[in-house]
Coordinates of N, CA and C in Angstrom, one line a residue:
M1 N -15.4 -9.0 14.1 CA -15.0 -8.3 13.0 C -13.5 -8.5 12.7
D2 N -13.2 -8.9 11.4 CA -11.8 -9.1 11.1 C -11.1 -7.7 10.9
I3 N -9.8 -7.8 10.8 CA -9.0 -6.5 10.8 C -9.2 -5.8 9.5
R4 N -9.4 -6.4 8.3 CA -9.7 -5.7 7.1 C -11.0 -5.0 7.2
S5 N -12.1 -5.6 7.7 CA -13.4 -5.0 7.8 C -13.3 -3.8 8.8
F6 N -12.5 -4.0 9.9 CA -12.4 -2.9 10.8 C -11.7 -1.7 10.1
L7 N -10.6 -1.9 9.5 CA -9.8 -0.8 8.8 C -10.6 -0.2 7.7
N8 N -11.3 -1.0 6.9 CA -12.1 -0.5 5.8 C -13.3 0.4 6.4
S9 N -13.9 0.0 7.5 CA -15.0 0.7 8.0 C -14.6 2.0 8.8
R10 N -13.4 2.0 9.3 CA -12.9 3.1 10.1 C -12.0 4.1 9.4
L11 N -11.1 3.6 8.5 CA -10.1 4.4 7.9 C -10.6 4.9 6.5
L12 N -11.0 4.0 5.7 CA -11.3 4.4 4.3 C -12.4 5.4 4.2
P13 N -13.5 5.4 5.0 CA -14.5 6.5 4.9 C -13.9 7.9 5.1
L14 N -12.8 8.0 5.8 CA -12.1 9.3 5.9 C -11.5 9.8 4.6
L15 N -11.4 8.9 3.6 CA -10.7 9.3 2.4 C -11.7 9.2 1.2
E16 N -12.9 9.6 1.3 CA -13.9 9.5 0.3 C -13.5 10.5 -0.9
G17 N -13.9 10.1 -2.1 CA -13.8 11.0 -3.2 C -12.4 11.1 -3.7
N18 N -11.9 12.2 -4.1 CA -10.6 12.4 -4.7 C -9.6 13.0 -3.7
D19 N -9.7 12.6 -2.4 CA -8.8 13.1 -1.4 C -7.4 12.6 -1.7
R20 N -6.4 13.4 -1.3 CA -5.0 13.1 -1.4 C -4.4 13.0 -0.1
V21 N -3.5 12.1 0.1 CA -2.8 11.9 1.3 C -1.3 12.1 1.1
F22 N -0.7 12.9 2.0 CA 0.7 13.3 1.9 C 1.5 13.0 3.1
N23 N 2.8 12.8 3.0 CA 3.7 12.7 4.1 C 3.4 11.6 5.1
L24 N 3.0 10.5 4.7 CA 2.9 9.3 5.6 C 4.3 8.8 5.9
T25 N 4.5 8.5 7.1 CA 5.8 8.0 7.5 C 5.8 6.5 7.8
G26 N 7.0 6.0 7.9 CA 7.1 4.5 8.1 C 6.4 3.7 7.1
S27 N 5.7 2.7 7.6 CA 4.9 1.8 6.7 C 3.4 2.2 6.6
A28 N 3.1 3.4 7.0 CA 1.7 3.9 6.9 C 1.2 3.9 5.5
A29 N 2.0 4.3 4.5 CA 1.6 4.4 3.1 C 1.3 2.9 2.7
A30 N 2.2 2.0 3.1 CA 2.0 0.6 2.7 C 0.6 0.1 3.2
L31 N 0.3 0.4 4.4 CA -1.0 0.0 5.0 C -2.1 0.5 4.2
L32 N -2.1 1.8 3.9 CA -3.2 2.4 3.1 C -3.3 1.8 1.7
L33 N -2.1 1.5 1.1 CA -2.1 0.9 -0.2 C -2.6 -0.6 -0.2
A34 N -2.2 -1.2 0.9 CA -2.7 -2.6 1.1 C -4.2 -2.8 1.2
L35 N -4.8 -1.7 1.6 CA -6.3 -1.8 1.8 C -7.0 -1.4 0.4
E36 N -6.3 -0.9 -0.5 CA -6.8 -0.5 -1.8 C -7.2 -1.7 -2.6
T37 N -8.5 -1.7 -3.1 CA -9.0 -2.9 -3.8 C -8.8 -2.7 -5.3
R38 N -8.7 -1.5 -5.8 CA -8.5 -1.2 -7.2 C -7.0 -1.3 -7.6
P39 N -6.7 -1.6 -8.8 CA -5.3 -1.6 -9.3 C -4.7 -0.2 -9.1
F40 N -3.4 -0.2 -8.7 CA -2.7 1.1 -8.6 C -1.3 0.9 -8.9
A41 N -0.6 2.0 -9.1 CA 0.9 2.0 -9.3 C 1.5 2.9 -8.2
A42 N 2.5 2.5 -7.6 CA 3.3 3.3 -6.7 C 4.7 3.5 -7.2
I43 N 5.1 4.7 -7.3 CA 6.5 5.0 -7.9 C 7.3 5.6 -6.8
E44 N 8.5 5.0 -6.6 CA 9.4 5.4 -5.5 C 10.6 6.1 -6.1
K45 N 11.4 6.8 -5.3 CA 12.5 7.5 -5.8 C 13.7 6.6 -6.2
D46 N 13.8 5.4 -5.6 CA 14.9 4.5 -5.9 C 14.5 3.1 -5.7
S47 N 15.4 2.2 -6.1 CA 15.0 0.7 -6.0 C 14.9 0.3 -4.6
Q48 N 15.7 0.8 -3.7 CA 15.6 0.3 -2.3 C 14.3 0.8 -1.7
S49 N 13.9 2.0 -1.9 CA 12.6 2.5 -1.4 C 11.4 1.7 -2.0
A50 N 11.5 1.3 -3.3 CA 10.5 0.6 -3.9 C 10.4 -0.8 -3.3
E51 N 11.5 -1.4 -3.1 CA 11.6 -2.8 -2.5 C 11.0 -2.8 -1.1
T52 N 11.3 -1.8 -0.3 CA 10.8 -1.7 1.1 C 9.3 -1.5 1.0
L53 N 8.8 -0.7 0.2 CA 7.4 -0.5 0.0 C 6.7 -1.7 -0.4
R54 N 7.2 -2.5 -1.3 CA 6.7 -3.7 -1.8 C 6.6 -4.7 -0.6
Q55 N 7.7 -4.9 0.1 CA 7.7 -5.8 1.3 C 6.6 -5.4 2.3
D56 N 6.5 -4.1 2.6 CA 5.5 -3.7 3.6 C 4.1 -3.9 3.1
I57 N 3.8 -3.6 1.8 CA 2.5 -3.9 1.3 C 2.2 -5.4 1.3
E58 N 3.1 -6.2 1.0 CA 2.9 -7.7 1.0 C 2.6 -8.1 2.5
L59 N 3.3 -7.6 3.4 CA 3.1 -7.9 4.8 C 1.7 -7.6 5.2
Y60 N 1.2 -6.3 5.0 CA -0.1 -5.9 5.3 C -1.2 -6.7 4.5
R61 N -0.9 -7.0 3.3 CA -1.9 -7.8 2.5 C -2.0 -9.2 3.0
A62 N -0.9 -9.8 3.6 CA -1.0 -11.1 4.2 C -1.9 -11.0 5.4
I63 N -1.9 -9.9 6.1 CA -2.7 -9.8 7.4 C -4.1 -9.6 7.0
V64 N -4.4 -8.7 6.0 CA -5.8 -8.4 5.7 C -6.3 -9.1 4.5
S65 N -5.7 -10.2 4.0 CA -6.1 -11.0 2.9 C -6.3 -10.2 1.7
G66 N -5.3 -9.4 1.3 CA -5.4 -8.7 0.1 C -4.9 -9.4 -1.1
G67 N -4.9 -8.8 -2.3 CA -4.4 -9.4 -3.5 C -2.9 -9.4 -3.6
R68 N -2.4 -9.9 -4.7 CA -0.9 -10.0 -4.8 C -0.3 -8.7 -5.3
V69 N 1.0 -8.5 -5.1 CA 1.7 -7.3 -5.5 C 2.6 -7.7 -6.7
C70 N 2.6 -6.9 -7.7 CA 3.4 -7.1 -8.9 C 4.5 -6.0 -8.8
F71 N 5.8 -6.4 -8.7 CA 6.9 -5.5 -8.6 C 7.7 -5.5 -9.9
I72 N 7.9 -4.3 -10.4 CA 8.6 -4.1 -11.6 C 9.9 -3.3 -11.2
P73 N 11.0 -3.9 -11.2 CA 12.3 -3.2 -10.8 C 12.8 -2.3 -11.8
D74 N 13.6 -1.4 -11.4 CA 14.3 -0.4 -12.3 C 15.1 -1.2 -13.4
A75 N 14.8 -0.9 -14.6 CA 15.5 -1.5 -15.7 C 17.0 -1.3 -15.7
E76 N 17.4 -0.2 -15.1 CA 18.8 0.2 -15.1 C 19.4 -0.1 -13.7
G77 N 18.7 -0.7 -12.8 CA 19.1 -1.0 -11.5 C 20.1 -2.2 -11.4
P78 N 20.5 -2.5 -10.2 CA 21.5 -3.6 -10.1 C 21.0 -4.9 -10.5

């Protein structure tokens, strides 16, 4: 069983329906988002946090063979 199948079979069934997940620390949010197969938007408080989240999602998606990440930087950022 590959890692994506394992995580999808063990983790995602815990989040059925309209469940909400709060207060994930470290790159746990990125792992959860990397497993998502539907399009989604993630909004962070600043550009640095957004860039870190993007990098973490891309890392996990490389491991679990996920789709690509589209990053839209802050229009007023550096």
